[in-house]
mmCIF file of C-alpha atoms in Angstrom:
data_model
loop_
_atom_site.group_PDB
_atom_site.id
_atom_site.type_symbol
_atom_site.label_atom_id
_atom_site.label_comp_id
_atom_site.label_asym_id
_atom_site.label_seq_id
_atom_site.Cartn_x
_atom_site.Cartn_y
_atom_site.Cartn_z
ATOM 1 C CA MET A 1 35.614 -56.624 13.450
ATOM 2 C CA ALA A 2 35.646 -53.171 11.807
ATOM 3 C CA LYS A 3 36.355 -50.271 14.084
ATOM 4 C CA ARG A 4 33.381 -47.886 14.485
ATOM 5 C CA ARG A 5 34.223 -44.326 13.417
ATOM 6 C CA SER A 6 34.380 -41.590 16.018
ATOM 7 C CA ASN A 7 32.491 -38.311 15.736
ATOM 8 C CA GLY A 8 34.499 -35.915 13.551
ATOM 9 C CA GLU A 9 36.385 -38.512 11.533
ATOM 10 C CA GLY A 10 36.227 -38.485 7.760
ATOM 11 C CA THR A 11 37.085 -40.399 4.596
ATOM 12 C CA ILE A 12 38.065 -39.397 1.067
ATOM 13 C CA THR A 13 37.213 -41.484 -2.009
ATOM 14 C CA GLN A 14 37.080 -40.975 -5.753
ATOM 15 C CA ARG A 15 33.698 -41.468 -7.353
ATOM 16 C CA LYS A 16 33.580 -43.904 -10.280
ATOM 17 C CA CYS A 17 30.679 -42.150 -11.975
ATOM 18 C CA ASP A 18 32.462 -38.864 -12.768
ATOM 19 C CA GLY A 19 35.961 -39.086 -11.303
ATOM 20 C CA ARG A 20 35.346 -36.335 -8.729
ATOM 21 C CA TRP A 21 36.618 -36.664 -5.177
ATOM 22 C CA GLU A 22 34.206 -36.993 -2.284
ATOM 23 C CA ALA A 23 35.039 -36.242 1.335
ATOM 24 C CA ARG A 24 32.701 -37.514 4.032
ATOM 25 C CA LEU A 25 32.737 -36.142 7.559
ATOM 26 C CA PHE A 26 31.039 -38.256 10.223
ATOM 27 C CA LEU A 27 28.941 -36.002 12.498
ATOM 28 C CA GLY A 28 27.601 -38.584 14.934
ATOM 29 C CA TYR A 29 24.249 -40.258 15.544
ATOM 30 C CA ILE A 30 21.003 -38.300 15.307
ATOM 31 C CA GLY A 31 17.784 -40.153 16.066
ATOM 32 C CA GLY A 32 19.713 -43.410 16.091
ATOM 33 C CA LYS A 33 21.001 -42.844 12.552
ATOM 34 C CA ARG A 34 24.426 -41.849 11.320
ATOM 35 C CA LYS A 35 24.745 -38.345 9.941
ATOM 36 C CA TRP A 36 27.389 -37.323 7.395
ATOM 37 C CA LYS A 37 28.570 -34.110 5.765
ATOM 38 C CA PHE A 38 29.442 -34.643 2.074
ATOM 39 C CA LEU A 39 32.005 -32.427 0.318
ATOM 40 C CA HIS A 40 33.017 -32.638 -3.343
ATOM 41 C CA ALA A 41 36.013 -31.372 -5.310
ATOM 42 C CA ALA A 42 37.731 -31.886 -8.669
ATOM 43 C CA THR A 43 41.045 -32.931 -7.063
ATOM 44 C CA LYS A 44 42.034 -34.921 -4.021
ATOM 45 C CA GLU A 45 44.058 -31.997 -2.622
ATOM 46 C CA VAL A 46 41.017 -29.701 -2.613
ATOM 47 C CA ALA A 47 38.854 -32.422 -1.092
ATOM 48 C CA VAL A 48 41.392 -32.871 1.733
ATOM 49 C CA LYS A 49 41.426 -29.122 2.339
ATOM 50 C CA LYS A 50 37.624 -28.956 2.474
ATOM 51 C CA LEU A 51 37.496 -31.909 4.846
ATOM 52 C CA ARG A 52 40.026 -30.370 7.243
ATOM 53 C CA GLU A 53 38.166 -27.034 7.250
ATOM 54 C CA ALA A 54 34.888 -28.815 7.975
ATOM 55 C CA GLN A 55 36.525 -30.804 10.789
ATOM 56 C CA VAL A 56 37.796 -27.603 12.407
ATOM 57 C CA GLN A 57 34.358 -25.973 12.183
ATOM 58 C CA HIS A 58 32.662 -29.090 13.537
ATOM 59 C CA ALA A 59 35.113 -29.228 16.463
ATOM 60 C CA ARG A 60 34.216 -25.597 17.286
ATOM 61 C CA GLY A 61 30.552 -26.538 17.516
ATOM 62 C CA VAL A 62 29.516 -25.007 14.188
ATOM 63 C CA ASN A 63 26.619 -26.709 12.447
ATOM 64 C CA VAL A 64 28.367 -27.786 9.236
ATOM 65 C CA ALA A 65 25.345 -29.700 7.909
ATOM 66 C CA PRO A 66 22.310 -27.469 8.504
ATOM 67 C CA GLU A 67 18.833 -28.510 7.460
ATOM 68 C CA ARG A 68 18.232 -27.930 3.776
ATOM 69 C CA GLN A 69 15.385 -25.495 3.303
ATOM 70 C CA THR A 70 14.385 -22.831 0.835
ATOM 71 C CA LEU A 71 14.356 -19.157 1.745
ATOM 72 C CA GLU A 72 10.564 -19.266 1.494
ATOM 73 C CA GLN A 73 10.358 -22.042 4.104
ATOM 74 C CA PHE A 74 12.766 -20.243 6.398
ATOM 75 C CA LEU A 75 11.077 -16.828 6.111
ATOM 76 C CA TRP A 76 7.643 -18.163 7.047
ATOM 77 C CA ARG A 77 9.082 -20.131 9.969
ATOM 78 C CA TRP A 78 10.989 -17.045 11.063
ATOM 79 C CA HIS A 79 7.858 -14.904 10.811
ATOM 80 C CA GLU A 80 5.896 -17.386 12.905
ATOM 81 C CA GLU A 81 8.535 -18.126 15.548
ATOM 82 C CA VAL A 82 10.360 -14.790 15.828
ATOM 83 C CA VAL A 83 8.531 -11.836 14.288
ATOM 84 C CA LYS A 84 5.203 -12.598 15.945
ATOM 85 C CA LEU A 85 6.865 -12.902 19.356
ATOM 86 C CA ARG A 86 9.151 -9.850 19.164
ATOM 87 C CA ASN A 87 7.036 -7.200 17.472
ATOM 88 C CA ARG A 88 3.823 -5.249 17.655
ATOM 89 C CA PRO A 89 0.768 -5.968 15.464
ATOM 90 C CA LYS A 90 1.479 -3.340 12.795
ATOM 91 C CA THR A 91 5.078 -4.486 12.388
ATOM 92 C CA ILE A 92 3.981 -8.127 12.177
ATOM 93 C CA LEU A 93 1.519 -7.276 9.404
ATOM 94 C CA SER A 94 4.107 -5.156 7.578
ATOM 95 C CA TYR A 95 6.689 -7.968 7.620
ATOM 96 C CA GLU A 96 4.081 -10.482 6.443
ATOM 97 C CA GLN A 97 3.159 -8.284 3.469
ATOM 98 C CA LEU A 98 6.772 -7.708 2.437
ATOM 99 C CA ILE A 99 7.561 -11.428 2.654
ATOM 100 C CA ARG A 100 4.422 -12.459 0.764
ATOM 101 C CA VAL A 101 4.413 -9.770 -1.948
ATOM 102 C CA HIS A 102 8.134 -9.248 -2.611
ATOM 103 C CA LEU A 103 10.634 -11.607 -0.961
ATOM 104 C CA VAL A 104 9.008 -14.990 -1.582
ATOM 105 C CA PRO A 105 8.035 -14.442 -5.259
ATOM 106 C CA SER A 106 11.550 -13.250 -6.158
ATOM 107 C CA LEU A 107 13.905 -15.119 -3.798
ATOM 108 C CA GLY A 108 11.821 -17.826 -2.144
ATOM 109 C CA ARG A 109 12.986 -20.620 -4.486
ATOM 110 C CA PHE A 110 16.660 -20.241 -3.492
ATOM 111 C CA THR A 111 18.135 -22.704 -1.025
ATOM 112 C CA LEU A 112 18.907 -20.774 2.134
ATOM 113 C CA GLN A 113 22.592 -21.760 2.138
ATOM 114 C CA LYS A 114 23.051 -20.982 -1.578
ATOM 115 C CA LEU A 115 21.545 -17.487 -1.606
ATOM 116 C CA SER A 116 24.335 -15.141 -2.711
ATOM 117 C CA PRO A 117 25.009 -11.395 -2.334
ATOM 118 C CA GLN A 118 24.556 -11.075 -6.093
ATOM 119 C CA ASP A 119 21.081 -12.665 -5.875
ATOM 120 C CA VAL A 120 20.069 -10.136 -3.215
ATOM 121 C CA GLN A 121 21.602 -7.218 -5.128
ATOM 122 C CA MET A 122 19.768 -8.160 -8.337
ATOM 123 C CA PHE A 123 16.532 -8.447 -6.352
ATOM 124 C CA LEU A 124 16.934 -4.983 -4.818
ATOM 125 C CA ASN A 125 17.785 -3.438 -8.196
ATOM 126 C CA GLU A 126 14.806 -5.105 -9.854
ATOM 127 C CA ARG A 127 12.413 -3.906 -7.143
ATOM 128 C CA TYR A 128 13.724 -0.354 -7.457
ATOM 129 C CA ARG A 129 13.390 -0.398 -11.264
ATOM 130 C CA SER A 130 9.838 -1.712 -10.909
ATOM 131 C CA GLY A 131 8.840 1.579 -9.266
ATOM 132 C CA LEU A 132 9.219 0.968 -5.544
ATOM 133 C CA SER A 133 10.547 3.934 -3.584
ATOM 134 C CA PRO A 134 14.134 3.804 -2.277
ATOM 135 C CA ARG A 135 12.734 3.772 1.261
ATOM 136 C CA THR A 136 10.623 0.669 0.556
ATOM 137 C CA VAL A 137 13.572 -1.128 -1.070
ATOM 138 C CA GLN A 138 15.716 -0.261 1.956
ATOM 139 C CA TYR A 139 12.990 -1.674 4.188
ATOM 140 C CA LEU A 140 12.914 -4.903 2.145
ATOM 141 C CA ARG A 141 16.646 -5.300 2.566
ATOM 142 C CA GLY A 142 16.284 -4.569 6.287
ATOM 143 C CA VAL A 143 13.689 -7.315 6.763
ATOM 144 C CA LEU A 144 15.847 -9.832 4.873
ATOM 145 C CA ARG A 145 18.923 -8.785 6.866
ATOM 146 C CA CYS A 146 17.070 -9.297 10.177
ATOM 147 C CA ALA A 147 15.908 -12.743 9.085
ATOM 148 C CA LEU A 148 19.359 -13.845 7.949
ATOM 149 C CA ASN A 149 20.920 -12.504 11.150
ATOM 150 C CA ASP A 150 18.814 -15.033 13.030
ATOM 151 C CA ALA A 151 19.754 -17.727 10.492
ATOM 152 C CA LEU A 152 23.405 -16.866 11.174
ATOM 153 C CA ARG A 153 22.926 -17.150 14.936
ATOM 154 C CA TRP A 154 21.251 -20.522 14.464
ATOM 155 C CA ASP A 155 24.137 -21.848 12.302
ATOM 156 C CA LEU A 156 21.880 -22.230 9.265
ATOM 157 C CA VAL A 157 24.157 -19.995 7.148
ATOM 158 C CA HIS A 158 27.797 -18.951 7.462
ATOM 159 C CA ARG A 159 27.318 -15.288 6.510
ATOM 160 C CA ASN A 160 24.541 -12.748 6.086
ATOM 161 C CA VAL A 161 24.462 -12.049 2.353
ATOM 162 C CA ALA A 162 21.932 -9.208 2.765
ATOM 163 C CA THR A 163 24.565 -7.085 4.525
ATOM 164 C CA LEU A 164 26.770 -7.334 1.418
ATOM 165 C CA ALA A 165 24.116 -5.934 -0.943
ATOM 166 C CA GLN A 166 23.621 -2.181 -1.307
ATOM 167 C CA PRO A 167 20.088 -0.722 -1.432
ATOM 168 C CA PRO A 168 19.437 2.427 -3.499
ATOM 169 C CA LYS A 169 20.081 5.725 -1.803
ATOM 170 C CA GLY A 170 16.950 7.772 -1.354
ATOM 171 C CA GLN A 171 16.817 11.512 -0.981
ATOM 172 C CA ARG A 172 15.883 12.480 2.533
ATOM 173 C CA LYS A 173 12.581 14.338 2.626
ATOM 174 C CA GLU A 174 12.881 17.907 3.768
ATOM 175 C CA MET A 175 11.362 18.278 7.193
ATOM 176 C CA THR A 176 8.395 20.618 7.626
ATOM 177 C CA ALA A 177 8.240 22.660 10.821
ATOM 178 C CA LEU A 178 6.534 25.917 11.745
ATOM 179 C CA GLY A 179 8.451 28.916 13.035
ATOM 180 C CA PRO A 180 7.454 30.843 16.189
ATOM 181 C CA GLU A 181 5.260 33.359 14.348
ATOM 182 C CA GLU A 182 3.588 30.614 12.328
ATOM 183 C CA VAL A 183 2.873 28.675 15.527
ATOM 184 C CA LYS A 184 1.104 31.743 16.929
ATOM 185 C CA ARG A 185 -1.008 32.038 13.763
ATOM 186 C CA PHE A 186 -1.839 28.353 13.949
ATOM 187 C CA LEU A 187 -2.940 28.507 17.602
ATOM 188 C CA ILE A 188 -5.081 31.593 16.952
ATOM 189 C CA ALA A 189 -6.765 29.838 14.019
ATOM 190 C CA ALA A 190 -7.373 26.762 16.196
ATOM 191 C CA GLU A 191 -9.230 28.687 18.926
ATOM 192 C CA GLY A 192 -12.737 27.280 19.369
ATOM 193 C CA HIS A 193 -12.089 24.303 17.082
ATOM 194 C CA ARG A 194 -13.139 20.932 18.500
ATOM 195 C CA LEU A 195 -9.536 19.713 18.121
ATOM 196 C CA GLU A 196 -7.876 22.824 19.563
ATOM 197 C CA GLY A 197 -6.684 20.935 22.650
ATOM 198 C CA PHE A 198 -5.348 18.066 20.557
ATOM 199 C CA PHE A 199 -3.195 20.221 18.284
ATOM 200 C CA ALA A 200 -2.062 22.521 21.109
ATOM 201 C CA LEU A 201 -0.883 19.466 23.056
ATOM 202 C CA LEU A 202 1.021 18.003 20.096
ATOM 203 C CA MET A 203 2.637 21.376 19.453
ATOM 204 C CA ALA A 204 3.645 21.786 23.102
ATOM 205 C CA THR A 205 4.879 18.262 23.892
ATOM 206 C CA GLY A 206 5.822 16.644 20.573
ATOM 207 C CA ILE A 207 4.105 13.378 21.484
ATOM 208 C CA ARG A 208 3.322 10.973 18.664
ATOM 209 C CA LEU A 209 -0.144 10.667 17.146
ATOM 210 C CA GLY A 210 -0.689 7.177 18.596
ATOM 211 C CA GLU A 211 0.495 8.364 22.018
ATOM 212 C CA ALA A 212 -1.952 11.292 21.972
ATOM 213 C CA LEU A 213 -4.852 9.074 20.913
ATOM 214 C CA GLY A 214 -3.980 6.589 23.675
ATOM 215 C CA LEU A 215 -4.051 9.222 26.436
ATOM 216 C CA LYS A 216 -6.668 8.897 29.145
ATOM 217 C CA TRP A 217 -7.685 11.603 31.588
ATOM 218 C CA GLU A 218 -5.949 9.736 34.390
ATOM 219 C CA ASP A 219 -2.673 10.347 32.480
ATOM 220 C CA VAL A 220 -3.080 14.146 32.724
ATOM 221 C CA ASP A 221 -2.164 15.986 35.939
ATOM 222 C CA PHE A 222 -3.556 19.522 35.729
ATOM 223 C CA ASP A 223 -2.102 20.531 39.114
ATOM 224 C CA LYS A 224 1.455 19.628 38.096
ATOM 225 C CA ALA A 225 0.884 20.502 34.412
ATOM 226 C CA THR A 226 2.219 17.137 33.197
ATOM 227 C CA LEU A 227 1.081 14.162 31.152
ATOM 228 C CA THR A 228 2.330 10.585 31.328
ATOM 229 C CA VAL A 229 2.642 8.468 28.200
ATOM 230 C CA ARG A 230 1.733 4.882 29.092
ATOM 231 C CA LYS A 231 0.064 3.456 25.980
ATOM 232 C CA GLN A 232 -0.306 3.971 22.254
ATOM 233 C CA LEU A 233 -3.507 3.515 20.319
ATOM 234 C CA GLN A 234 -3.092 1.391 17.201
ATOM 235 C CA ARG A 235 -5.581 0.583 14.463
ATOM 236 C CA LEU A 236 -5.141 -2.650 12.539
ATOM 237 C CA LYS A 237 -7.610 -4.053 10.001
ATOM 238 C CA GLY A 238 -10.474 -2.099 11.512
ATOM 239 C CA SER A 239 -9.771 -3.034 15.132
ATOM 240 C CA VAL A 240 -8.440 -0.713 17.809
ATOM 241 C CA SER A 241 -6.041 -1.699 20.581
ATOM 242 C CA LEU A 242 -3.927 -0.046 23.249
ATOM 243 C CA ILE A 243 -0.338 -1.271 23.144
ATOM 244 C CA ASP A 244 2.811 -0.527 25.091
ATOM 245 C CA PRO A 245 5.159 2.096 23.628
ATOM 246 C CA LYS A 246 7.987 0.823 21.468
ATOM 247 C CA THR A 247 10.836 1.455 23.945
ATOM 248 C CA ASP A 248 11.275 2.076 27.656
ATOM 249 C CA ARG A 249 12.185 5.705 26.932
ATOM 250 C CA ALA A 250 8.791 6.200 25.296
ATOM 251 C CA LEU A 251 7.252 5.613 28.746
ATOM 252 C CA ARG A 252 7.724 9.107 30.101
ATOM 253 C CA THR A 253 6.211 12.048 31.953
ATOM 254 C CA ILE A 254 6.267 15.353 30.076
ATOM 255 C CA PRO A 255 5.710 18.897 31.407
ATOM 256 C CA ILE A 256 2.978 20.781 29.538
ATOM 257 C CA ALA A 257 3.288 24.468 28.605
ATOM 258 C CA PRO A 258 0.575 26.748 30.083
ATOM 259 C CA PHE A 259 -1.051 27.506 26.696
ATOM 260 C CA ALA A 260 -1.613 23.766 26.146
ATOM 261 C CA ILE A 261 -2.937 23.259 29.687
ATOM 262 C CA GLU A 262 -5.533 25.978 29.098
ATOM 263 C CA ALA A 263 -6.474 24.409 25.764
ATOM 264 C CA LEU A 264 -6.868 21.023 27.498
ATOM 265 C CA ARG A 265 -9.123 22.555 30.171
ATOM 266 C CA GLY A 266 -11.344 23.974 27.433
ATOM 267 C CA HIS A 267 -11.301 20.621 25.651
ATOM 268 C CA ARG A 268 -12.425 18.815 28.803
ATOM 269 C CA SER A 269 -15.331 21.241 29.247
ATOM 270 C CA ARG A 270 -16.469 20.690 25.643
ATOM 271 C CA GLN A 271 -16.178 16.932 26.095
ATOM 272 C CA LEU A 272 -18.381 17.037 29.219
ATOM 273 C CA GLU A 273 -21.010 18.973 27.232
ATOM 274 C CA GLU A 274 -20.890 16.356 24.452
ATOM 275 C CA ARG A 275 -21.245 13.621 27.044
ATOM 276 C CA LEU A 276 -24.425 15.216 28.394
ATOM 277 C CA ARG A 277 -25.880 15.738 24.909
ATOM 278 C CA ASN A 278 -25.188 12.121 23.929
ATOM 279 C CA ALA A 279 -25.826 10.461 27.286
ATOM 280 C CA GLY A 280 -27.694 7.553 25.715
ATOM 281 C CA LYS A 281 -24.923 6.799 23.218
ATOM 282 C CA TRP A 282 -21.821 7.700 25.234
ATOM 283 C CA GLU A 283 -19.223 4.957 25.785
ATOM 284 C CA ASP A 284 -17.103 5.960 28.761
ATOM 285 C CA GLN A 285 -13.632 4.685 27.844
ATOM 286 C CA GLY A 286 -11.763 7.539 29.515
ATOM 287 C CA PHE A 287 -9.963 8.824 26.402
ATOM 288 C CA VAL A 288 -8.802 12.446 26.382
ATOM 289 C CA PHE A 289 -9.406 12.631 22.629
ATOM 290 C CA CYS A 290 -12.412 10.741 21.341
ATOM 291 C CA THR A 291 -15.458 10.921 19.111
ATOM 292 C CA GLN A 292 -18.687 12.629 20.173
ATOM 293 C CA VAL A 293 -19.839 9.341 21.724
ATOM 294 C CA GLY A 294 -16.629 8.540 23.645
ATOM 295 C CA THR A 295 -15.033 6.028 21.263
ATOM 296 C CA PRO A 296 -11.393 6.417 20.088
ATOM 297 C CA ALA A 297 -10.859 9.409 17.804
ATOM 298 C CA ASP A 298 -10.823 8.935 14.039
ATOM 299 C CA GLU A 299 -7.408 9.706 12.517
ATOM 300 C CA ARG A 300 -9.031 10.777 9.237
ATOM 301 C CA LYS A 301 -11.035 13.479 11.017
ATOM 302 C CA ILE A 302 -7.887 14.647 12.799
ATOM 303 C CA ARG A 303 -6.102 15.078 9.463
ATOM 304 C CA ASN A 304 -9.118 16.937 8.089
ATOM 305 C CA GLY A 305 -9.153 19.182 11.163
ATOM 306 C CA LEU A 306 -5.480 19.996 10.726
ATOM 307 C CA ARG A 307 -6.068 20.922 7.092
ATOM 308 C CA GLU A 308 -8.933 23.234 8.085
ATOM 309 C CA ILE A 309 -6.819 25.068 10.658
ATOM 310 C CA LEU A 310 -3.829 25.406 8.327
ATOM 311 C CA ASN A 311 -6.040 26.829 5.576
ATOM 312 C CA SER A 312 -7.641 29.256 8.018
ATOM 313 C CA ALA A 313 -4.195 30.425 9.198
ATOM 314 C CA GLY A 314 -2.848 30.706 5.636
ATOM 315 C CA LEU A 315 -0.158 28.120 6.343
ATOM 316 C CA PRO A 316 1.243 25.442 3.974
ATOM 317 C CA LYS A 317 0.161 21.798 4.055
ATOM 318 C CA MET A 318 1.554 19.692 6.896
ATOM 319 C CA ARG A 319 1.208 16.212 8.300
ATOM 320 C CA VAL A 320 0.105 15.642 11.878
ATOM 321 C CA HIS A 321 3.613 14.267 12.552
ATOM 322 C CA ASP A 322 5.084 17.621 11.502
ATOM 323 C CA LEU A 323 3.726 19.151 14.710
ATOM 324 C CA ARG A 324 6.160 16.860 16.526
ATOM 325 C CA HIS A 325 8.958 18.192 14.321
ATOM 326 C CA THR A 326 7.812 21.741 15.102
ATOM 327 C CA CYS A 327 8.003 21.113 18.846
ATOM 328 C CA ALA A 328 11.526 19.668 18.638
ATOM 329 C CA THR A 329 12.792 22.390 16.308
ATOM 330 C CA LEU A 330 11.460 25.174 18.535
ATOM 331 C CA LEU A 331 12.983 23.612 21.666
ATOM 332 C CA LEU A 332 16.407 23.166 20.075
ATOM 333 C CA SER A 333 16.375 26.652 18.537
ATOM 334 C CA ARG A 334 15.693 28.041 22.045
ATOM 335 C CA ASN A 335 18.876 26.336 23.307
ATOM 336 C CA VAL A 336 17.100 23.577 25.208
ATOM 337 C CA ASN A 337 19.641 20.817 25.880
ATOM 338 C CA PRO A 338 19.325 18.073 23.214
ATOM 339 C CA ARG A 339 19.299 15.473 25.991
ATOM 340 C CA VAL A 340 16.164 17.116 27.391
ATOM 341 C CA VAL A 341 14.605 17.190 23.905
ATOM 342 C CA GLN A 342 15.386 13.473 23.585
ATOM 343 C CA GLU A 343 13.524 12.769 26.829
ATOM 344 C CA VAL A 344 10.536 14.877 25.795
ATOM 345 C CA LEU A 345 10.250 13.174 22.400
ATOM 346 C CA GLY A 346 10.893 9.706 23.807
ATOM 347 C CA HIS A 347 13.742 8.923 21.405
ATOM 348 C CA SER A 348 15.648 5.742 22.214
ATOM 349 C CA ASN A 349 19.050 7.490 21.998
ATOM 350 C CA ILE A 350 20.531 10.954 21.616
ATOM 351 C CA SER A 351 22.010 10.200 18.180
ATOM 352 C CA LEU A 352 18.473 9.794 16.813
ATOM 353 C CA THR A 353 17.515 13.230 18.119
ATOM 354 C CA LEU A 354 20.643 14.924 16.775
ATOM 355 C CA GLY A 355 20.438 13.091 13.452
ATOM 356 C CA THR A 356 16.776 13.914 12.891
ATOM 357 C CA TYR A 357 17.157 17.591 13.747
ATOM 358 C CA SER A 358 20.639 18.210 12.364
ATOM 359 C CA HIS A 359 19.257 21.172 10.385
ATOM 360 C CA VAL A 360 18.982 23.105 13.661
ATOM 361 C CA LEU A 361 22.577 22.436 14.732
ATOM 362 C CA PRO A 362 24.353 25.055 12.527
ATOM 363 C CA THR A 363 22.320 27.781 14.229
ATOM 364 C CA LEU A 364 23.162 26.358 17.645
ATOM 365 C CA ALA A 365 26.844 26.187 16.694
ATOM 366 C CA ARG A 366 26.852 29.901 15.775
ATOM 367 C CA GLU A 367 25.151 30.749 19.072
ATOM 368 C CA ALA A 368 27.713 28.592 20.897
ATOM 369 C CA ALA A 369 30.522 30.562 19.244
ATOM 370 C CA ASP A 370 28.868 33.825 20.282
ATOM 371 C CA GLN A 371 28.517 32.552 23.838
ATOM 372 C CA MET A 372 32.198 31.556 23.863
ATOM 373 C CA GLN A 373 33.146 35.055 22.698
ATOM 374 C CA ALA A 374 31.039 36.643 25.425
ATOM 375 C CA ALA A 375 32.473 34.315 28.076
ATOM 376 C CA VAL A 376 36.129 34.916 27.134
ATOM 377 C CA ALA A 377 35.782 38.653 26.502
ATOM 378 C CA GLY A 378 33.921 39.117 29.770
ATOM 379 C CA SER A 379 36.310 37.101 31.940
ATOM 380 C CA PRO A 380 38.656 39.081 34.226
ATOM 381 C CA ARG A 381 42.277 39.152 33.124
ATOM 382 C CA PRO A 382 45.279 41.199 34.231
ATOM 383 C CA THR A 383 45.691 44.310 32.044
ATOM 384 C CA ALA A 384 49.409 43.628 31.620
ATOM 385 C CA LEU A 385 48.627 40.398 29.812
ATOM 386 C CA ARG A 386 46.310 42.035 27.259
ATOM 387 C CA PRO A 387 48.166 42.949 24.060
ATOM 388 C CA SER A 388 47.268 46.192 22.304
ATOM 389 C CA GLY A 389 44.366 45.679 19.938
ATOM 390 C CA SER A 390 43.482 42.318 21.460
ATOM 391 C CA PHE A 391 39.969 41.055 20.820
ATOM 392 C CA LEU A 392 39.699 40.706 24.605
ATOM 393 C CA ALA A 393 39.885 44.460 24.934
ATOM 394 C CA ARG A 394 36.953 45.026 22.606
ATOM 395 C CA PRO A 395 33.609 45.904 24.173
#
């Protein structure tokens, strides 16, 4: 009676059809059926080498015979089983669009295990030449890299080929931020505007647009002059929802400068007047910033309001997000500790804060040098130890 093969054993034979050598590695029984890993080579020596390597990997628990599937099949499974469970609605929609419009048409036909770094590199180059911005091409590569990272963890591939391809380098957009005098002009121009409180708050706290739109009056403490960020308002395909902030650090309580507190008090008074005028239409949802009938504020009208105020103040065009940059730049230029600025902005780590606002650091470095000079020159030191003409002796 023939001896039954044990899991991990293999055989090597020469095929009659083409003379190539075939190594077969027995992987065990799955669903009551034997499962094999087939390896092919031009010579017996190479076939033996491949078999031994596969045996070592199999003994380590590596899946040496993953399910054969195309990149298209994997990406849609990954989107359904991973992306939809890990991410927020806007990110889910963004990933779906990138997979459907770009990744599947260009790379979807490739077998997952046979996708090469060169295939990914050619795809990125082709997308860039087609007119996509460097940032979008980088995002495409990032989505593919995330997907293949999960494939790597699940033993479906042996390396992440997306990490070996280089996306185009895009020029970093110059950040727009107002200086102290420009901020004063802006706030003067905003006086009496329906959105005065909104823009004063963004300027004073640096909160994100979605965070500001998600604020409710219960999140504002006028006595302590603070606000607490608990939710973000997000619009997706015409629907509005309140979602949790992206990271734990985004859940934060922020002190509010007096000028913004006063602007918020005026905003609340105007909102109460609107509520009385539109009593029959008012929807009491508790939002700090809303339409004239209480529903969530329209982002388009906020952008239009910003443009009106900038034009009135004689200031250049800006995005709403640039008010966040203005807040951070002013804080750092006033020597506020970057760690404090990180907490105010809700950045996930200090390197993000320092990297984003690196343009402010040279000024801070010069001030640090001046402070060092003042500290050393002003420190007491025995006269006998001071050489003639020493910088320590200078006033």
